[in-house]
Coordinates of C-alpha atoms in Angstrom, one line a residue:
X23 CA 65.6 138.7 101.0
X24 CA 63.0 137.5 98.4
X25 CA 63.6 135.0 96.0
X26 CA 63.1 137.4 93.1
X27 CA 65.8 139.7 94.5
X28 CA 68.2 137.0 94.9
X29 CA 67.7 136.2 91.0
X30 CA 68.6 139.8 90.2
X31 CA 71.4 139.7 92.4
X32 CA 72.8 136.3 90.9
X33 CA 72.2 138.0 87.4
X34 CA 74.3 140.5 88.2
X35 CA 76.9 138.4 89.5
X36 CA 77.1 136.0 86.7
X37 CA 77.0 138.8 83.8
X38 CA 80.0 140.2 85.4
X39 CA 81.8 137.4 85.8
X40 CA 80.9 136.3 82.2
X41 CA 82.4 139.7 81.1
X42 CA 85.7 139.1 82.9
X43 CA 86.1 135.5 81.7
X44 CA 85.4 137.0 78.2
X45 CA 88.0 139.6 78.6
X46 CA 90.5 137.2 80.0
X47 CA 90.0 135.0 76.8
X48 CA 90.4 137.9 74.5
X49 CA 93.6 139.1 76.3
X50 CA 94.9 135.3 76.5
X51 CA 94.2 134.6 72.9
X52 CA 95.6 137.8 71.9
X53 CA 99.1 137.4 74.2
X54 CA 99.4 133.5 73.0
X55 CA 98.7 134.4 69.4
X56 CA 101.7 137.1 69.0
X57 CA 104.0 135.0 71.4
X58 CA 103.2 131.9 69.8
X59 CA 103.6 133.5 66.3
X60 CA 106.9 135.0 67.2
X61 CA 108.2 131.8 68.8
X62 CA 107.4 129.9 66.1
X63 CA 109.4 132.3 63.3
X64 CA 112.3 132.3 66.4
X65 CA 112.1 128.6 65.8
X66 CA 112.7 128.5 62.4
X67 CA 116.1 130.4 62.7
X68 CA 117.4 127.4 64.1
X69 CA 117.6 125.8 60.5
X70 CA 119.2 128.9 58.7
X71 CA 122.6 128.8 57.9
X72 CA 125.5 129.5 59.9
X73 CA 128.6 131.7 59.2
X74 CA 131.5 132.9 61.3
X75 CA 131.4 136.3 62.5
X76 CA 134.1 138.9 64.2
X77 CA 132.9 140.7 66.7
X78 CA 133.5 144.4 66.0
X79 CA 132.3 146.3 69.4
X80 CA 130.7 144.5 72.7
X81 CA 129.3 146.7 75.4
X82 CA 127.1 145.0 78.2
X83 CA 126.6 147.7 80.7
X84 CA 124.2 147.7 83.8
X85 CA 121.6 150.6 84.0
X86 CA 120.5 151.4 87.4
X87 CA 116.9 152.3 87.2
X88 CA 114.7 153.9 89.7
X89 CA 111.0 152.8 89.8
X90 CA 108.2 154.0 92.3
X91 CA 107.4 151.2 95.0
X92 CA 104.1 150.7 96.6
X93 CA 103.6 153.5 99.6
X94 CA 103.7 151.8 102.9
X95 CA 105.3 148.8 102.0
X96 CA 107.9 149.6 104.4
X97 CA 110.5 150.6 101.6
X98 CA 111.4 154.2 100.5
X99 CA 109.3 155.8 98.1
X100 CA 111.9 154.7 95.2
X101 CA 114.0 151.4 95.2
X102 CA 116.7 151.1 92.5
X103 CA 117.0 147.8 90.2
X104 CA 119.5 147.4 87.8
X105 CA 118.9 146.2 84.3
X106 CA 121.7 144.5 82.3
X107 CA 121.6 145.9 78.8
X108 CA 123.9 144.7 75.8
X109 CA 125.1 145.7 72.4
X110 CA 127.1 143.3 70.3
X111 CA 128.0 144.2 66.7
X112 CA 129.6 141.9 64.3
X113 CA 131.0 141.8 61.1
X114 CA 130.5 138.2 58.8
X115 CA 130.5 137.4 55.2
X116 CA 128.2 135.2 53.0
X117 CA 129.5 134.1 49.4
X118 CA 132.3 136.8 49.6
X119 CA 129.8 139.5 50.3
X120 CA 130.8 141.5 54.1
X121 CA 127.7 142.2 56.3
X122 CA 127.2 143.9 59.6
X123 CA 124.8 142.7 62.4
X124 CA 123.5 144.0 65.7
X125 CA 120.6 141.7 66.2
X126 CA 121.1 139.4 69.1
X127 CA 118.0 137.2 69.3
X128 CA 115.1 137.0 66.6
X129 CA 111.7 138.4 67.4
X130 CA 112.4 140.1 70.6
X131 CA 109.0 142.4 69.8
X132 CA 110.8 145.3 70.6
X133 CA 111.7 144.2 74.3
X134 CA 115.3 144.5 75.5
X135 CA 116.7 140.8 76.4
X136 CA 117.9 140.9 79.7
X137 CA 118.6 137.2 79.8
X138 CA 121.1 137.4 77.1
X139 CA 122.5 140.4 78.7
X140 CA 123.0 138.6 81.8
X141 CA 124.4 135.7 79.6
X142 CA 126.8 138.2 77.8
X143 CA 127.8 139.7 81.3
X144 CA 129.0 136.4 82.6
X145 CA 131.2 135.5 79.0
X146 CA 131.8 139.0 77.7
X147 CA 132.8 139.0 73.9
X148 CA 135.8 141.0 73.1
X149 CA 136.4 142.6 69.8
X150 CA 138.2 140.3 67.7
X151 CA 136.4 137.1 69.3
X152 CA 135.2 134.8 66.2
X153 CA 131.6 133.8 67.2
X154 CA 129.0 131.8 64.8
X155 CA 125.6 133.3 64.0
X156 CA 122.6 132.2 61.9
X157 CA 121.7 134.4 58.9
X158 CA 118.6 134.3 56.5
X159 CA 119.0 132.4 53.4
X160 CA 117.0 134.3 51.7
X161 CA 118.4 137.7 52.6
X162 CA 121.8 137.5 54.3
X163 CA 121.7 140.9 55.8
X164 CA 119.3 139.6 58.5
X165 CA 121.6 137.4 61.1
X166 CA 121.4 136.7 64.7
X167 CA 124.1 136.0 67.5
X168 CA 121.6 133.6 69.4
X169 CA 119.2 131.8 66.8
X170 CA 116.1 130.0 68.3
X171 CA 112.6 131.5 70.0
X172 CA 113.6 134.6 71.8
X173 CA 113.0 134.6 75.9
X174 CA 110.2 137.4 75.3
X175 CA 108.2 135.3 72.6
X176 CA 108.2 132.6 75.0
X177 CA 107.4 134.3 78.2
X178 CA 104.3 136.0 76.2
X179 CA 103.1 132.9 74.9
X180 CA 102.9 131.2 78.1
X181 CA 101.5 134.2 80.1
X182 CA 98.6 134.1 77.1
X183 CA 98.2 130.5 77.4
X184 CA 97.7 130.9 81.2
X185 CA 95.5 133.8 80.8
X186 CA 93.3 132.0 78.2
X187 CA 93.1 128.8 80.5
X188 CA 91.9 130.8 83.3
X189 CA 89.1 132.7 81.0
X190 CA 88.1 129.1 79.8
X191 CA 87.7 127.9 83.4
X192 CA 86.5 130.9 85.1
X193 CA 83.4 130.9 82.0
X194 CA 82.8 126.9 82.6
X195 CA 82.4 128.0 86.4
X196 CA 80.0 130.8 85.9
X197 CA 78.2 128.6 83.3
X198 CA 77.5 126.0 86.1
X199 CA 76.4 128.8 88.4

């Protein structure tokens, strides 16, 4: 292969690698930013005041979901998976005003928290049980059964950090080539 052809092929490879590294950087940065912000906001709930709450209703169910699998993986075309889902309602009062809440964790980003559901499945909360919740001092209608950063936010921040780091490393390697 002539040297000019080798240079053109190397340039095409480098351009594609730089483009891929840039995409990894951006996707990682966005995931890290959203997950980091959600984790920080969740961390702030640890300093919120606490109140005693009574469990009104508690339903931890295991939902069977059927998801398609890869064909030819030695499994039937679908495989069942179980996913626990938790719904907990509680009643609490702040300064003599009664409130009801259903939030389990802060900043779950709309995704169901399976880790909290598994934890509640192991130690179910019966109606009438007294638990401690954290409520927002500015708006007591906002309360959480498990204050602190949610597992969803932490996972998103970790995945974002890994993708961002991979993009940085790949960019450095590409620049040296």
